[in-house]
Every structure is written in structure tokens, then in C-alpha cells.
Coordinates of C-alpha atoms and ligand atoms in Angstrom, one line a residue:
X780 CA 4.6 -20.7 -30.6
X781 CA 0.9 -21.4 -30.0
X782 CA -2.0 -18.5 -31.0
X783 CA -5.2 -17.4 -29.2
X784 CA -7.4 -14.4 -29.3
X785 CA -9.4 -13.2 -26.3
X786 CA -11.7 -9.9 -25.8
X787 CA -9.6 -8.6 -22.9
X788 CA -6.0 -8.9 -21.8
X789 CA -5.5 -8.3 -18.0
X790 CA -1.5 -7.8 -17.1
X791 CA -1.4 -7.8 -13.0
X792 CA -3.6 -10.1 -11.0
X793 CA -4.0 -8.2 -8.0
X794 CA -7.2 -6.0 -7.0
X795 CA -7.0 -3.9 -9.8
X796 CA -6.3 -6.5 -12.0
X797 CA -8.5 -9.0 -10.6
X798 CA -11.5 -6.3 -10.3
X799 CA -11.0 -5.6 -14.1
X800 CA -11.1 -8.9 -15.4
X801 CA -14.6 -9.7 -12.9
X802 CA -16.6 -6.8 -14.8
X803 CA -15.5 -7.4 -18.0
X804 CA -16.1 -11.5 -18.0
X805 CA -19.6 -10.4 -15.8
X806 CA -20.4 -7.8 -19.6
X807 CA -19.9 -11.5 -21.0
X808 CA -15.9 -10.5 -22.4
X809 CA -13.8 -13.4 -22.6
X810 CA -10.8 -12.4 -20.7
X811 CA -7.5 -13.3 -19.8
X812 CA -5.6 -13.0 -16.8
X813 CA -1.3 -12.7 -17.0
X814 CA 0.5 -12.6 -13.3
X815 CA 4.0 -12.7 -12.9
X816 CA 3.9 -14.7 -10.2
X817 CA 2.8 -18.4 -9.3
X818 CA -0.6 -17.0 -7.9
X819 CA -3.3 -14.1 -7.7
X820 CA -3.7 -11.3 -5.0
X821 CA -0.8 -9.2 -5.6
X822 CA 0.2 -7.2 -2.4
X823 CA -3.1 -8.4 -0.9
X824 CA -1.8 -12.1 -1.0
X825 CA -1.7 -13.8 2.5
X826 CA 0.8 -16.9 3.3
X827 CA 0.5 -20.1 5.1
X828 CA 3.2 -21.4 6.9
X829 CA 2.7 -24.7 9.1
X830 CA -1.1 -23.2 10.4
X831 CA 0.3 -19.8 10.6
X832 CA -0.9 -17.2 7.8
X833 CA 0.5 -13.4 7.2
X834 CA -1.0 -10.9 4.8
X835 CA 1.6 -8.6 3.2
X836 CA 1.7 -6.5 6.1
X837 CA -1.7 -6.5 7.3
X838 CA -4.6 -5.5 5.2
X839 CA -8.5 -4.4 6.3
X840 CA -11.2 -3.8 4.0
X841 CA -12.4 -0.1 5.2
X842 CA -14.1 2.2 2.1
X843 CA -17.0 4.7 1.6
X844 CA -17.7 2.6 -1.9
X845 CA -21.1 0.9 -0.1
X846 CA -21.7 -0.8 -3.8
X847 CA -18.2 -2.5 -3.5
X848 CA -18.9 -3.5 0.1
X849 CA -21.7 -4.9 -1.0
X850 CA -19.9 -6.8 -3.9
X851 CA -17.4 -8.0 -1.5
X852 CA -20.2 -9.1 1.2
X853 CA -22.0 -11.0 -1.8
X854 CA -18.5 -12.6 -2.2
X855 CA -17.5 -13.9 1.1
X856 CA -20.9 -14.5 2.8
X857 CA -20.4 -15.6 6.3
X858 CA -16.3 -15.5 6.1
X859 CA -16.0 -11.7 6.6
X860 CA -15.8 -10.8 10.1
X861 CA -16.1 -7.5 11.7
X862 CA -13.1 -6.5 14.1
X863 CA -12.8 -3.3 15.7
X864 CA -9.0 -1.7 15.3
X865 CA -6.3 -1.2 18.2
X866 CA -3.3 1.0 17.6
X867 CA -0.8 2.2 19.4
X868 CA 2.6 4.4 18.7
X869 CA 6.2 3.4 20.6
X870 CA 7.8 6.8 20.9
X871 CA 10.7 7.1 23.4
X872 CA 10.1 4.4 25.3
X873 CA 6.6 5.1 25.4
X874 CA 3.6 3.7 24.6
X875 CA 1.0 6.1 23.3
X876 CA -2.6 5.0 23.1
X877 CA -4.7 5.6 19.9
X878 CA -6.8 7.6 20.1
X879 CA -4.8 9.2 22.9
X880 CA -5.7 10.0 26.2
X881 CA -5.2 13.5 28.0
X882 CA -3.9 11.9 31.0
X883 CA -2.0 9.7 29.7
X884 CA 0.1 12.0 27.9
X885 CA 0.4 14.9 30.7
X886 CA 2.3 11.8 32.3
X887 CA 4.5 10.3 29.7
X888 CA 5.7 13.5 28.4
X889 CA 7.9 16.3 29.4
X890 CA 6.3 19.3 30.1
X891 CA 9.7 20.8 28.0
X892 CA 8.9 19.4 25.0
X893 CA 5.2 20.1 25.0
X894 CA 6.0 24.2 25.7
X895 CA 8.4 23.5 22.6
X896 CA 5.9 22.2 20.6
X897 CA 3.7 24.7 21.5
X898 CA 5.9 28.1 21.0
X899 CA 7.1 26.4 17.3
X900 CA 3.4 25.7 16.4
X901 CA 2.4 29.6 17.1
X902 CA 5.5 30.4 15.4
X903 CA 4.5 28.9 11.6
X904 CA 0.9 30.3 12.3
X905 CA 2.4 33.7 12.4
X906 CA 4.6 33.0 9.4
X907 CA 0.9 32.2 8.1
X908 CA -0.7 35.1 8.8
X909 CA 2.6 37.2 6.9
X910 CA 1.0 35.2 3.9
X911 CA 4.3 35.7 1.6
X912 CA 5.1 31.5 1.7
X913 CA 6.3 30.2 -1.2
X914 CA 3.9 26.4 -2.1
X915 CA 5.5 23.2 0.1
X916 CA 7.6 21.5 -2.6
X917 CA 9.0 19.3 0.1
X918 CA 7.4 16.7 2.6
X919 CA 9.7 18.4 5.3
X920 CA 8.8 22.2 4.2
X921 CA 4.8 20.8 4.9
X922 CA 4.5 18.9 7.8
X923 CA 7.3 21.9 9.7
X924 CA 4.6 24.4 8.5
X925 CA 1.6 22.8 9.5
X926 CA 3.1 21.1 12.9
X927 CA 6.3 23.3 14.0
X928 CA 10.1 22.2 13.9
X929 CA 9.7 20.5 17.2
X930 CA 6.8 18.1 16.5
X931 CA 8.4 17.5 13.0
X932 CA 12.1 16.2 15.2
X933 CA 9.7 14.6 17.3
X934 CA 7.8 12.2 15.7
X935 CA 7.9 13.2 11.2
X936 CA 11.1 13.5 10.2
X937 CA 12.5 10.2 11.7
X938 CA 9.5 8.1 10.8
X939 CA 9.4 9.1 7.4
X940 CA 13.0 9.2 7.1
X941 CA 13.2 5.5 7.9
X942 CA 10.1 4.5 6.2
X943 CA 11.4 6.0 2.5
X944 CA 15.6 5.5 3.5
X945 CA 15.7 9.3 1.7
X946 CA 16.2 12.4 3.3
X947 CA 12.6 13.9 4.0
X948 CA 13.8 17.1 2.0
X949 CA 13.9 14.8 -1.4
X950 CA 10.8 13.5 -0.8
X951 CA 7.6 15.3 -2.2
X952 CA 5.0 17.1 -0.3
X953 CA 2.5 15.1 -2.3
X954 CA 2.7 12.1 0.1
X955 CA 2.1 13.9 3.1
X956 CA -1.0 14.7 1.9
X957 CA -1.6 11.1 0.5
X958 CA -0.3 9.0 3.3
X959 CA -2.9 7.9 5.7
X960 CA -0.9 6.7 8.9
X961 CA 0.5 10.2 8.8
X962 CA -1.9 12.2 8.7
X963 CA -3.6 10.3 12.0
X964 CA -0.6 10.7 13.1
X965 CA 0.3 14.1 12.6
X966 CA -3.1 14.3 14.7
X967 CA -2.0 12.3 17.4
X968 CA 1.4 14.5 17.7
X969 CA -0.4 17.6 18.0
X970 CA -2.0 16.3 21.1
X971 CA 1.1 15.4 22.0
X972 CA 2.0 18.8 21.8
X973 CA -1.4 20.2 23.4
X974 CA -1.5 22.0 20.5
X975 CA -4.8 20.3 19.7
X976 CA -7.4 19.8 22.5
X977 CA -10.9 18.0 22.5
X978 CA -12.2 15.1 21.4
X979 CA -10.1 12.9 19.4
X980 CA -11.7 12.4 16.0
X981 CA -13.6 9.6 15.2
X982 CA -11.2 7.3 13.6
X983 CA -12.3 4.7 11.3
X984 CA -11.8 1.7 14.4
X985 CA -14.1 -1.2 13.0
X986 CA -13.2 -2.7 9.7
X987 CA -14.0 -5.7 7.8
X988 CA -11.4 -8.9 7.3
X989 CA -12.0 -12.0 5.8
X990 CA -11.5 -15.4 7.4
X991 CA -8.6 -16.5 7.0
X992 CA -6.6 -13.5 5.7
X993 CA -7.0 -10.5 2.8
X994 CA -5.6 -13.1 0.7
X995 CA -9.0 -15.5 1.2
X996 CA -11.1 -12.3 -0.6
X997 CA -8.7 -12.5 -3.5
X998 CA -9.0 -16.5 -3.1
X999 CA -12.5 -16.5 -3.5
X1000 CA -12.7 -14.1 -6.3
X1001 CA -10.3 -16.0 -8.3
X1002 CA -13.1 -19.4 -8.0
X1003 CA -15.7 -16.6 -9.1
X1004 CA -13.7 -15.5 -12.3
X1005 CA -13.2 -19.4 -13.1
X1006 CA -17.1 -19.9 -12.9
X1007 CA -16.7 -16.9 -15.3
X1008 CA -14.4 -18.5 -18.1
X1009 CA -11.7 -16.0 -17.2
X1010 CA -8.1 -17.6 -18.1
X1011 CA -5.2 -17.2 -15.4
X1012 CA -2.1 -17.4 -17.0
X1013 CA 0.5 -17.4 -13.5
X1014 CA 4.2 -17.1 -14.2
X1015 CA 3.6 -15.7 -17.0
X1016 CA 4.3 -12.1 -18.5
X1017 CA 3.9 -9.8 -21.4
X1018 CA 7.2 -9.6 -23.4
X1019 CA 6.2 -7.4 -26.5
X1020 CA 2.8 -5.4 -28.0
X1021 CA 2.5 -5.4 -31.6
X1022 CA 0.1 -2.6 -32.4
X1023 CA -1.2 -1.2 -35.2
X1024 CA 0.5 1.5 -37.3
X1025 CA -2.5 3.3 -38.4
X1026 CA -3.9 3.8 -35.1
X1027 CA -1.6 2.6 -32.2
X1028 CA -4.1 0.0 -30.9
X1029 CA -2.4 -3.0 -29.3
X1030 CA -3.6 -6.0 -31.7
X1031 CA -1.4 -8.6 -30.4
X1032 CA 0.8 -9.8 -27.4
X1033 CA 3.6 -11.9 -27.2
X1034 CA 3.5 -13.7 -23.4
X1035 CA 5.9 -15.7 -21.9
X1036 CA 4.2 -18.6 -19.9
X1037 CA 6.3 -21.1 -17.9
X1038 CA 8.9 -22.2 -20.4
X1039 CA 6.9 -21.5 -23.7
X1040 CA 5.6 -18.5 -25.6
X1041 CA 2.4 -17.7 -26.6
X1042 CA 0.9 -15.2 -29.2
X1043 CA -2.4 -13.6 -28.1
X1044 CA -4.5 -11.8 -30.3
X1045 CA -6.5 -9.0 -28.3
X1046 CA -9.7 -6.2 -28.4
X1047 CA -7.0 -4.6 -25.6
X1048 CA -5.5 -4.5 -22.5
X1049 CA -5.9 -3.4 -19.1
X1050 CA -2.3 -3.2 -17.3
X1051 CA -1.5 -3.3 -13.5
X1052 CA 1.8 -4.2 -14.1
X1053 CA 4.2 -1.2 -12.9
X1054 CA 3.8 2.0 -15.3
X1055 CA 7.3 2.3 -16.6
X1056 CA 7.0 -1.6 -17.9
X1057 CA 3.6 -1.0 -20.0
X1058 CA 5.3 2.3 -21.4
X1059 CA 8.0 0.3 -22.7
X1060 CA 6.2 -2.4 -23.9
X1061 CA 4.2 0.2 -26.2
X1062 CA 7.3 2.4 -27.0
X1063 CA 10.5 -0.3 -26.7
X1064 CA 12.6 2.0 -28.3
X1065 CA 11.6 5.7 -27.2
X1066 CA 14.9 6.7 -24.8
X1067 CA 12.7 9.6 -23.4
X1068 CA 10.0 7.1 -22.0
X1069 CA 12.9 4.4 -20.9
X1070 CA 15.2 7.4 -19.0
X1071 CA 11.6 8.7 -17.4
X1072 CA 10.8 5.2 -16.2
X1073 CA 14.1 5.0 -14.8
X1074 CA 13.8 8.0 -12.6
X1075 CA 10.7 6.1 -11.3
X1076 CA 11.1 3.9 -8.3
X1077 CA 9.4 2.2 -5.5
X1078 CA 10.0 1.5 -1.6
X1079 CA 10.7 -2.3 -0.6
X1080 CA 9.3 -3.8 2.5
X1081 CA 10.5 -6.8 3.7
X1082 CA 8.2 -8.8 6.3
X1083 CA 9.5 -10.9 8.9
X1084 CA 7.1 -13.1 9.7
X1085 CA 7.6 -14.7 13.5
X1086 CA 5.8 -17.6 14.7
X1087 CA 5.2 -18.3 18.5
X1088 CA 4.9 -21.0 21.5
X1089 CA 2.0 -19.5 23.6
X1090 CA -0.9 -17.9 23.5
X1091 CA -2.1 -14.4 21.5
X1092 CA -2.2 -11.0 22.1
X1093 CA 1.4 -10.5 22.8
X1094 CA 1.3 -6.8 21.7
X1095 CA -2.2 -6.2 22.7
X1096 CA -3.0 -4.2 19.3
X1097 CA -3.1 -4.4 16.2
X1098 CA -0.4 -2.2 15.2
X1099 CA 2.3 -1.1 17.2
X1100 CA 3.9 2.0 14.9
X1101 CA 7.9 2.2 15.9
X1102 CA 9.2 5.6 15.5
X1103 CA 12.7 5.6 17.0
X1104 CA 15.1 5.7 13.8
X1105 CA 17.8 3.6 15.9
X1106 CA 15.3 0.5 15.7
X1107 CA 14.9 -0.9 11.7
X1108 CA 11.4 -1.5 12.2
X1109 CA 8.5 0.8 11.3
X1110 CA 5.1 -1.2 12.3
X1111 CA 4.6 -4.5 14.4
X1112 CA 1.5 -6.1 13.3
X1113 CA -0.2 -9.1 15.5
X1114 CA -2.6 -11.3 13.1
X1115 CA -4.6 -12.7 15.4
X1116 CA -5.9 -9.4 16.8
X1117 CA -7.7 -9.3 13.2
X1118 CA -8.9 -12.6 13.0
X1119 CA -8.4 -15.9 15.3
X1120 CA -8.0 -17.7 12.2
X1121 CA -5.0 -16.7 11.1
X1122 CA -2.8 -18.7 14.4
X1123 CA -3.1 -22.3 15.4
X1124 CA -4.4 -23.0 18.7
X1125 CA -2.7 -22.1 21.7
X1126 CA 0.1 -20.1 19.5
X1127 CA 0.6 -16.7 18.5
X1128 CA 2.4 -14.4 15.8
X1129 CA 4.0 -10.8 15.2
X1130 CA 4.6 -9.9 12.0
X1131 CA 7.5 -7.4 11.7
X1132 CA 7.5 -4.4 9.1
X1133 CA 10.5 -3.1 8.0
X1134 CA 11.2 -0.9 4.6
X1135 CA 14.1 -1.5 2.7
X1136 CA 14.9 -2.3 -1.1
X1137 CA 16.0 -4.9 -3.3
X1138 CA 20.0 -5.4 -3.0
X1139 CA 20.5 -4.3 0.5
X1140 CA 21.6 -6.0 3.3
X1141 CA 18.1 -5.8 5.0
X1142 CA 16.6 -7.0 2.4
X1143 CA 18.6 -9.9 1.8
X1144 CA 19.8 -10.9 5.6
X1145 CA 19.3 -14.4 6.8
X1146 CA 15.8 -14.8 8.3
X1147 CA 17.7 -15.9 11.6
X1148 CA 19.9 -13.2 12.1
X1149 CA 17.0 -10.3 11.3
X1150 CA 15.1 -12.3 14.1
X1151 CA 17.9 -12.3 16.5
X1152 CA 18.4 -8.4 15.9
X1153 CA 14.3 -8.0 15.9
X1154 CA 14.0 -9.9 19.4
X1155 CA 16.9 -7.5 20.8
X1156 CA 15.3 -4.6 19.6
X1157 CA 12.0 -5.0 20.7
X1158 CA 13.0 -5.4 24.2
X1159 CA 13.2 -1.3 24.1
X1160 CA 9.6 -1.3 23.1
X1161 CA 8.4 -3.7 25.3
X1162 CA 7.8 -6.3 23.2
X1163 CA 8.7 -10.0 24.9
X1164 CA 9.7 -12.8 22.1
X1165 CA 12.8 -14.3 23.4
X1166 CA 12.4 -17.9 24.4
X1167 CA 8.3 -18.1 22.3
X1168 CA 9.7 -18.1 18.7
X1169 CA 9.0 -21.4 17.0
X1170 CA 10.5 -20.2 13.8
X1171 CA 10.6 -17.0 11.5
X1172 CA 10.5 -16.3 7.5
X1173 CA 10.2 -13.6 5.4
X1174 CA 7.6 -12.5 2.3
X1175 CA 9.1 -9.5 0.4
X1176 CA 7.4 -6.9 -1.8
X1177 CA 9.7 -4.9 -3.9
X1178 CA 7.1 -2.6 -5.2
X1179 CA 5.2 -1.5 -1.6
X1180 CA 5.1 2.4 -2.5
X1181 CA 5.4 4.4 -5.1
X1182 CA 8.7 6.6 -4.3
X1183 CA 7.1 10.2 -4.5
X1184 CA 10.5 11.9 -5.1
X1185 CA 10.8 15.6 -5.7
X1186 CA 9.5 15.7 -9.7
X1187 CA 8.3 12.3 -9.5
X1188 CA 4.8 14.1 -11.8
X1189 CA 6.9 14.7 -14.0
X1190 CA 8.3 11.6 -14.8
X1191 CA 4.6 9.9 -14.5
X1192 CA 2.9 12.5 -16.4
X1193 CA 5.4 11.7 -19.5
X1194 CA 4.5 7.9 -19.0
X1195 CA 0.8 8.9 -19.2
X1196 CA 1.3 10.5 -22.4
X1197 CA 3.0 7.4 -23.8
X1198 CA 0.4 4.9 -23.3
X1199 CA -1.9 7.3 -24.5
X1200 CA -0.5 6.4 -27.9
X1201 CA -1.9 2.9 -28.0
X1202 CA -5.6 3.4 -27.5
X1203 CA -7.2 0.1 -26.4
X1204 CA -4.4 0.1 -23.1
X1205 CA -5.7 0.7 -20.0
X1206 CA -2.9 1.7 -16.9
X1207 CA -5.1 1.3 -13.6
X1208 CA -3.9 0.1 -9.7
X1209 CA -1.1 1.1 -7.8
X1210 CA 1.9 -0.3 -9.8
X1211 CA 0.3 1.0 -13.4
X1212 CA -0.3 4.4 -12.1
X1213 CA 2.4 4.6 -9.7
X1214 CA -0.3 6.0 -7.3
X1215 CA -0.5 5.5 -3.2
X1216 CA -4.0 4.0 -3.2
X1217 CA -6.2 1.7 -1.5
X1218 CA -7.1 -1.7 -2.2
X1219 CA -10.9 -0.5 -2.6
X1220 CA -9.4 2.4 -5.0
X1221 CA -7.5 0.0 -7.3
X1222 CA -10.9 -2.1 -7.5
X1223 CA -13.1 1.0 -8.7
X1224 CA -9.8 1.9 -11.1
X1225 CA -10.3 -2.2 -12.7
X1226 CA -14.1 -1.7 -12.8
X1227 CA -13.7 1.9 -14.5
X1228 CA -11.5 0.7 -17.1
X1229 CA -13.3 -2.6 -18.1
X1230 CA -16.4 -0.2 -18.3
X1231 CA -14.4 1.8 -21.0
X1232 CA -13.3 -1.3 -22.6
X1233 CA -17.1 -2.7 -22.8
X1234 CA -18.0 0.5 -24.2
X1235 CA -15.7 0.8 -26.1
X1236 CA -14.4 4.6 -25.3
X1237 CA -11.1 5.1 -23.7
X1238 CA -10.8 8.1 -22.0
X1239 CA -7.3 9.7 -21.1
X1240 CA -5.0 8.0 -18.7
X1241 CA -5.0 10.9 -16.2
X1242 CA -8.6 10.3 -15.6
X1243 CA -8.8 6.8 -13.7
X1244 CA -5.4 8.3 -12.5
X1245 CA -8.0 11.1 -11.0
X1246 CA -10.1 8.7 -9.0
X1247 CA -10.8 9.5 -5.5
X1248 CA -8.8 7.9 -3.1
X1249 CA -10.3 9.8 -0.3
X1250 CA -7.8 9.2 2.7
X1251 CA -9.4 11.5 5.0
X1252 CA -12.8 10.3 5.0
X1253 CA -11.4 6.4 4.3
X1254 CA -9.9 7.2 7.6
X1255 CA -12.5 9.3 9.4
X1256 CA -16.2 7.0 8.7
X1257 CA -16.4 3.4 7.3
X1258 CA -19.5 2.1 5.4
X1259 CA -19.3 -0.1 8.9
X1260 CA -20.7 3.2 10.7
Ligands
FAD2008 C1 2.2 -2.8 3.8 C2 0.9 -2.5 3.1 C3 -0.3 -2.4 3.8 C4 -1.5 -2.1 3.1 N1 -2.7 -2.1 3.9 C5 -3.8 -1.8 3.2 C6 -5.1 -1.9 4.0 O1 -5.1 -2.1 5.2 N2 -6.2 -1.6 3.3 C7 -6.2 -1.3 1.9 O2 -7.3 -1.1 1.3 N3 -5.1 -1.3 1.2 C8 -3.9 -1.5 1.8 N4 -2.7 -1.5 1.1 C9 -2.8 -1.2 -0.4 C10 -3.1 -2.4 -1.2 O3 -2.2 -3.4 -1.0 C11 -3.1 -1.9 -2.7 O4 -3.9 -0.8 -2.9 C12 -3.5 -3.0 -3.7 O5 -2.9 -4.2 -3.5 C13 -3.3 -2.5 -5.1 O6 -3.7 -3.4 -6.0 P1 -3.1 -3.5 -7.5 O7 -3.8 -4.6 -8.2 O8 -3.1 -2.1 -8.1 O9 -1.5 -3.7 -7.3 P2 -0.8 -5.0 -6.7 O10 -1.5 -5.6 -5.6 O11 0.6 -4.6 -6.5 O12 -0.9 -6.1 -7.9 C14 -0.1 -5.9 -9.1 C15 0.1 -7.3 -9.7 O13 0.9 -7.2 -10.9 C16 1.8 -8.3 -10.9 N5 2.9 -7.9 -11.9 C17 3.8 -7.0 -11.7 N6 4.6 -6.9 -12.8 C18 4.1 -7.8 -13.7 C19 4.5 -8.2 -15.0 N7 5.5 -7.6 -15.7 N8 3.8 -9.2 -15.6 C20 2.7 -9.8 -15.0 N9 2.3 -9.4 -13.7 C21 3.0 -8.5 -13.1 C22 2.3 -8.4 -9.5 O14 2.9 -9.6 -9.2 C23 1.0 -8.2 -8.7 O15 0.3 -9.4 -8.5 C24 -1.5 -1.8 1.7 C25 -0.3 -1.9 1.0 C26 0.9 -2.2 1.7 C27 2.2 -2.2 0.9

């Protein structure tokens, strides 16, 4: 077994990861980087296949954090490109404009369902007004008091339903209020109801993308932590802390690197890994903090990733969202409505979204026969591929969103308090706080905590844990203007 000793020991090399390790070497910290798998970028990795690149579902850099912006402008010069957003919603055979449009609707929907809508709406304002609710545990109990049963059947229940494969009365109230897509829609279905008249808001519709996919930010910031001296250890993984007994500090870390092992000695370490594995790598042995990782768990999403004969758009948006329940698919997205560069000449792509975990038979079906049933199905919502696909494969992330089951807190909170035990580890990111945030959020979470580390002050995990994700105004203004 070979020795080392760094400053700072980075487990995760995605955003947070990745944005960690950058301010840390930049405070002149000689860091280390540990990623499981055989390269950075985490979910915001984008694939080439034969000219044709996918992101892990589509990302685009939109954030009030003008200093990160900036950062990330620095960083890619002339390769960021500024697009302008095109979404749409396949409901009942419909295609619903985004931002809608008052004419369009008063076509496409029956005047039934809108009076439905409507008398259901008044009826949980007058529920209101009685002011004797108990709080919304449940993400059913708060979008059927906000929106009405009927707009909740409509559009809600069935999405959400498909998107978490768990009843919608399991699920917490916590991610209606976190989940971005929902709450424009839950917008959007209140003027499908008439409920809500006027001007659309102003939805965040231009956004920045880099050249070449999400994946060439990450790409580029991995050449910049090179220049840096940071070490990137891929394939690699943390397999047991030894930390002090007076204190708790982490001193050093055994990693597994290809087929070898490797002792690290380390000032600490900032994890992005998921935050049940860092508990139990600083208490292997505690059953309470193994049985309240276990109650943890994450949504899969599988991405089928079909290449074309022929020329782009073939959706004519940049997201298609697919509410029907019968159809396995939740979001169509079409790359080259972000950026030309991510199709060959003269050919086109759809990438097809569709939530399902580890083990299953979705999530483990032959690429060809998921197409096959993907080209049928999209015929409903009017979606053309049959006789254009060149080929299809599939990325997979197994950790897409943190499962926010009833009690999920809980759970967390007791994870919080274990790493708080060892007080040079950081837990920042999406996996390490098992928290729905942005890719700019789990950048300001790596910066925060290599601060602390350069300082030398650790403060409590629940405080990066705190940090802003800001949905509504991520959603509602863009440092773009
Ligand atoms: C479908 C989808 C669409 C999205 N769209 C957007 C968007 O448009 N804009 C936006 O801002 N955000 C978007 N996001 C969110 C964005 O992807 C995340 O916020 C961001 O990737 C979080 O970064 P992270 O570093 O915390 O986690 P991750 O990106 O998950 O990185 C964690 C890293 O840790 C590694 N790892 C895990 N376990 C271990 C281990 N034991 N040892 C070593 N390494 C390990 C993983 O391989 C991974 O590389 C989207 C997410 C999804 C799923």
C-alpha cells in the first residue's frame, strides 16, 4: 500500500465536488480529487456517441449568483452560447404552449373540465378562509389545497406519480415546494383551469449552455484544476476514515484506486459522495446511522438517447413534458435546440427521459426494445421517429433525485448529526446532502466549504445544508435579464 498526504480530500467530482476542490487549490491547498467513476462531471457529464452528444438529461446554466456567472464566463470564453428556452406540455393529446396562450387553450380544452376546475379551486379557498387546516404533510394534501382535486387528477397526481413510481400520498410536501418544473407547472394548469388570468409570468426563457454540452464546462474546469496541481484520482473510492479518538477529525483515508490501495494522509475532507456512504465511513459500526441511511433512497432515470437520419428540430422545443401516466416517459428533450453542436450535420436527436430505478425492468430493458416501445408511444404525442432512427443507447443515473419520502428529515437530520462527529468533513452537493438543488447551488455549497476548510472553522452541517436554492426566482429572472 503506497502513502501520500494532501491538504484537502475531495470525495465526488461533480459541481460540488469539482467547485470545492477549484477554491481550495486557487487559497494555494494542495488537493485531491476521488470519483467513482472513469471521469469528472457527475450528473452534469455529457456523452459522445459517433458525433452525437447527450447531457444527463439536458442541463442549462440559469442562476441569480452573478459572481459565479462571471466565474463560469471567465472559464469558457467564447464557447458559452446564449439560447432562449422553448417548452411545451403533451396533455391529452394536446400540445400546450409555454407560456400558454388564452386562445389556445379556450380551444383545446373542454369547457367541462375548466367549470370543474374552477368550482374545486373556490372550494379549497373556502376551506381556507375556515382556517382550522391541519400543515400539508403530503405532496397530494398540498398541491389539492392550493390547486383543487380537479387540476390535481388533471395534470399533479399522474406526473408526479410517474416521475417518483410512489403513490403521491407517501411522498413529502417538501418537494412540491422544491421542485421547479412543478411549480411552473402548477402555473400553467391554473390557466388551464382559468383560474388564473393575465399575463403569464416572466419565466426564466434565455439561459446559458456551453458548446458542446454541460459536460464541456465541467471539461474545461477539470484542465483549470490540472494547471492548479489538483490530483484526480477516477475509479477510485474512499473505503475507510481513520480519525482521531481525541477529537473525531478524519486523519487518514484508505482509497481504492484501480486495482490498488492507497493510504492518504489529510487536513480533511469535503464529501459529495451520497450522505448515507460518508456517515458510514465515519461511524462503520453505529446500526442507528446504517438503518437511517437505509431508509434513504434516490429516483433512477434512465436516458434513451436516439440518434437520427434528417434534419433538427423534430420536436420543435426544447422540452416536450409527457403527462399521460399510460406513456413511460416524463420529458423529451431535443439537443440541438440548445446548441447546434451537439448533432452532426444534416442529423438530429431526441433524448428520451424516463424515471425508473436500479433492478427494474425499465431500467435494465434492451436499448432496442425501449426504442421500439418509445417510437410507438410517441406517435400519441405527435412525435414522428419511425423510419429516422440511426441507432439508440442509453446513459443511466441511479442517484437523479433525492426520494423526499414522508419522514425523509428525519432520517437526514440523524445523518447530519453523525458527520458532525468528525470535524474536518464537509457533506455538500446534491448526493452528500441528499438535497434537490441546482448545479449553481451545489457550486456555492463546494466554494462554502473549501472557505471553511481554508479557514479553518467548520460550521454545522445543517448550515451549507441551509443555502439558498432559490427556485422561484432561479425560475422567474436570470442574471441573463
Ligand atoms: C435530469 C436532470 C436535469 C437537471 N437539469 C439541471 C439544469 O438544467 N440546471 C441545473 O443547474 N441543474 C440541473 N440538474 C441538477 C444538477 O445535475 C445537480 O445540481 C448537480 O449535478 C449536483 O452536483 P453534485 O456535485 O452535488 O452531485 P453529482 O453531480 O451527482 O456528483 C456527485 C459525484 O460523486 C460521485 N460519487 C458518488 N459516490 C461516490 C463514491 N462512493 N466515491 C467516489 N465518488 C462518488 C458520482 O459519480 C458523481 O460524479 C439536473 C439534474 C437532473 C437529474
Amino acid at each position: 500500500m503506497s502513502a501520500a498526504e494532501v491538504d484537502l480530500l475531495v470525495l465526488g467530482g461533480g459541481p460540488a465536488g469539482m467547485a470545492a476542490a477549484w477554491e481550495a487549490a486557487l487559497a494555494g491547498k494542495r488537493v485531491w480529487i476521488v470519483e467513482r467513476e472513469p471521469s469528472l462531471g457527475g450528473l452534469c457529464a455529457t456523452t459522445e456517441r459517433d458525433g452525437f452528444r447527450f447531457d444527463l438529461g439536458g442541463h442549462r446554466i440559469v442562476s441569480k449568483r452573478a459572481a459565479l456567472v462571471d466565474r463560469i464566463r471567465a472559464l469558457m470564453g467564447d464557447a458559452l452560447e446564449e439560447r432562449t428556452r422553448k417548452s411545451v406540455i403533451a396533455l391529452r393529446g394536446q400540445r400546450f404552449t409555454y407560456p400558454l396562450v388564452a386562445a389556445e387553450l379556450a380551444t383545446k380544452l373542454p369547457p367541462s373540465l375548466l367549470a370543474r376546475a374552477a368550482v374545486d379551486y373556490a372550494r379549497e379557498r373556502a376551506l381556507d378562509a375556515l382556517g382550522r387546516r391541519s400543515p400539508d404533510a403530503t405532496f397530494h394534501q398540498w398541491v389539492e389545497r392550493r390547486f383543487g382535486r380537479t387540476l390535481y387528477e388533471l395534470f399533479f397526481g399522474p406526473y408526479t406519480e410517474k416521475l417518483w413510481g410512489m403513490s403521491a400520498d407517501e411522498l413529502s410536501s417538501d418537494w412540491a415546494s422544491q421542485r421547479l418544473s412543478l411549480l411552473n407547472l402548477s402555473d400553467v394548469a391554473l390557466r388551464l383551469a382559468g383560474v388564473r388570468k393575465g399575463a403569464a409570468r416572466t419565466y426564466a426563457r434565455r439561459y446559458l449552455y456551453p458548446r458542446g454540452g454541460i459536460g464541456a464546462l465541467f471539461e474545461r474546469l477539470a484542465r483549470e484544476l490540472d494547471a492548479l496541481g489538483v490530483r484526480v484520482l477516477c475509479d477510485a473510492e474512499a473505503i475507510a476514515f481513520d480519525r482521531d479518538p481525541a477529537d473525531g477529525s478524519v486523519r487518514h483515508v484508505r482509497l481504492r484506486a484501480g486495482g490498488s490501495q492507497i493510504e492518504l494522509r489529510c487536513g480533511g475532507v469535503v464529501s459529495t459522495i451520497p450522505l448515507d456512504a460518508c456517515a458510514t465511513l465515519i461511524a462503520p459500526h453505529d446500526r442507528a446511522t446504517r438503518e437511517h441511511g437505509a431508509a434513504l433512497s434516490h429516483r433512477g432515470l434512465r436516458f434513451l438517447n436516439v440518434m437520427l437520419d434528417g434534419p433538427a428540430p423534430v420536436l420543435d422545443a426544447t422540452w416536450v413534458y409527457v403527462a399521460d401516466p399510460s406513456l413511460f416517459m416524463t420529458r423529451l428533450q431535443e439537443p440541438a435546440e440548445r446548441s447546434r453542436s451537439m448533432t452532426p450535420e444534416g442529423k438530429a436527436s431526441v433524448m428520451i427521459e424516463i424515471p425508473c430505478d436500479p433492478g427494474t425492468h425499465e431500467f435494465n430493458a434492451s436499448d432496442e426494445s425501449l426504442c421500439e416501445r418509445a417510437i410507438e408511444q410517441l406517435q400519441d404525442v405527435g412525435v414522428a421517429l419511425r423510419g429516422r432512427v440511426i441507432g439508440a443507447f442509453s446513459t443511466r443515473a441511479p442517484y437523479a433525485y433525492p426520494r423526499y419520502a414522508l419522514g425523509y428529515d428525519r432520517h437526514r437530520d440523524a445523518l447530519f448529526s453523525a458527520i458532525a462527529r468528525a470535524p474536518n468533513v464537509w457533506t455538500v452537493g446534491r448526493q452528500g446532502l441528499f438535497r434537490y438543488v441546482f448545479m449553481d447551488t451545489a457550486m456555492e455549497m463546494g466554494f462554502a466549504a473549501a472557505r471553511e476548510f481554508v479557514r479553518g472553522q467548520r460550521s454545522d452541517p445543517r448550515t451549507i445544508a441551509a443555502i439558498d436554492n432559490n427556485p422561484t426566482l432561479h425560475e422567474a429572472q436570470s442574471v441573463l435579464g
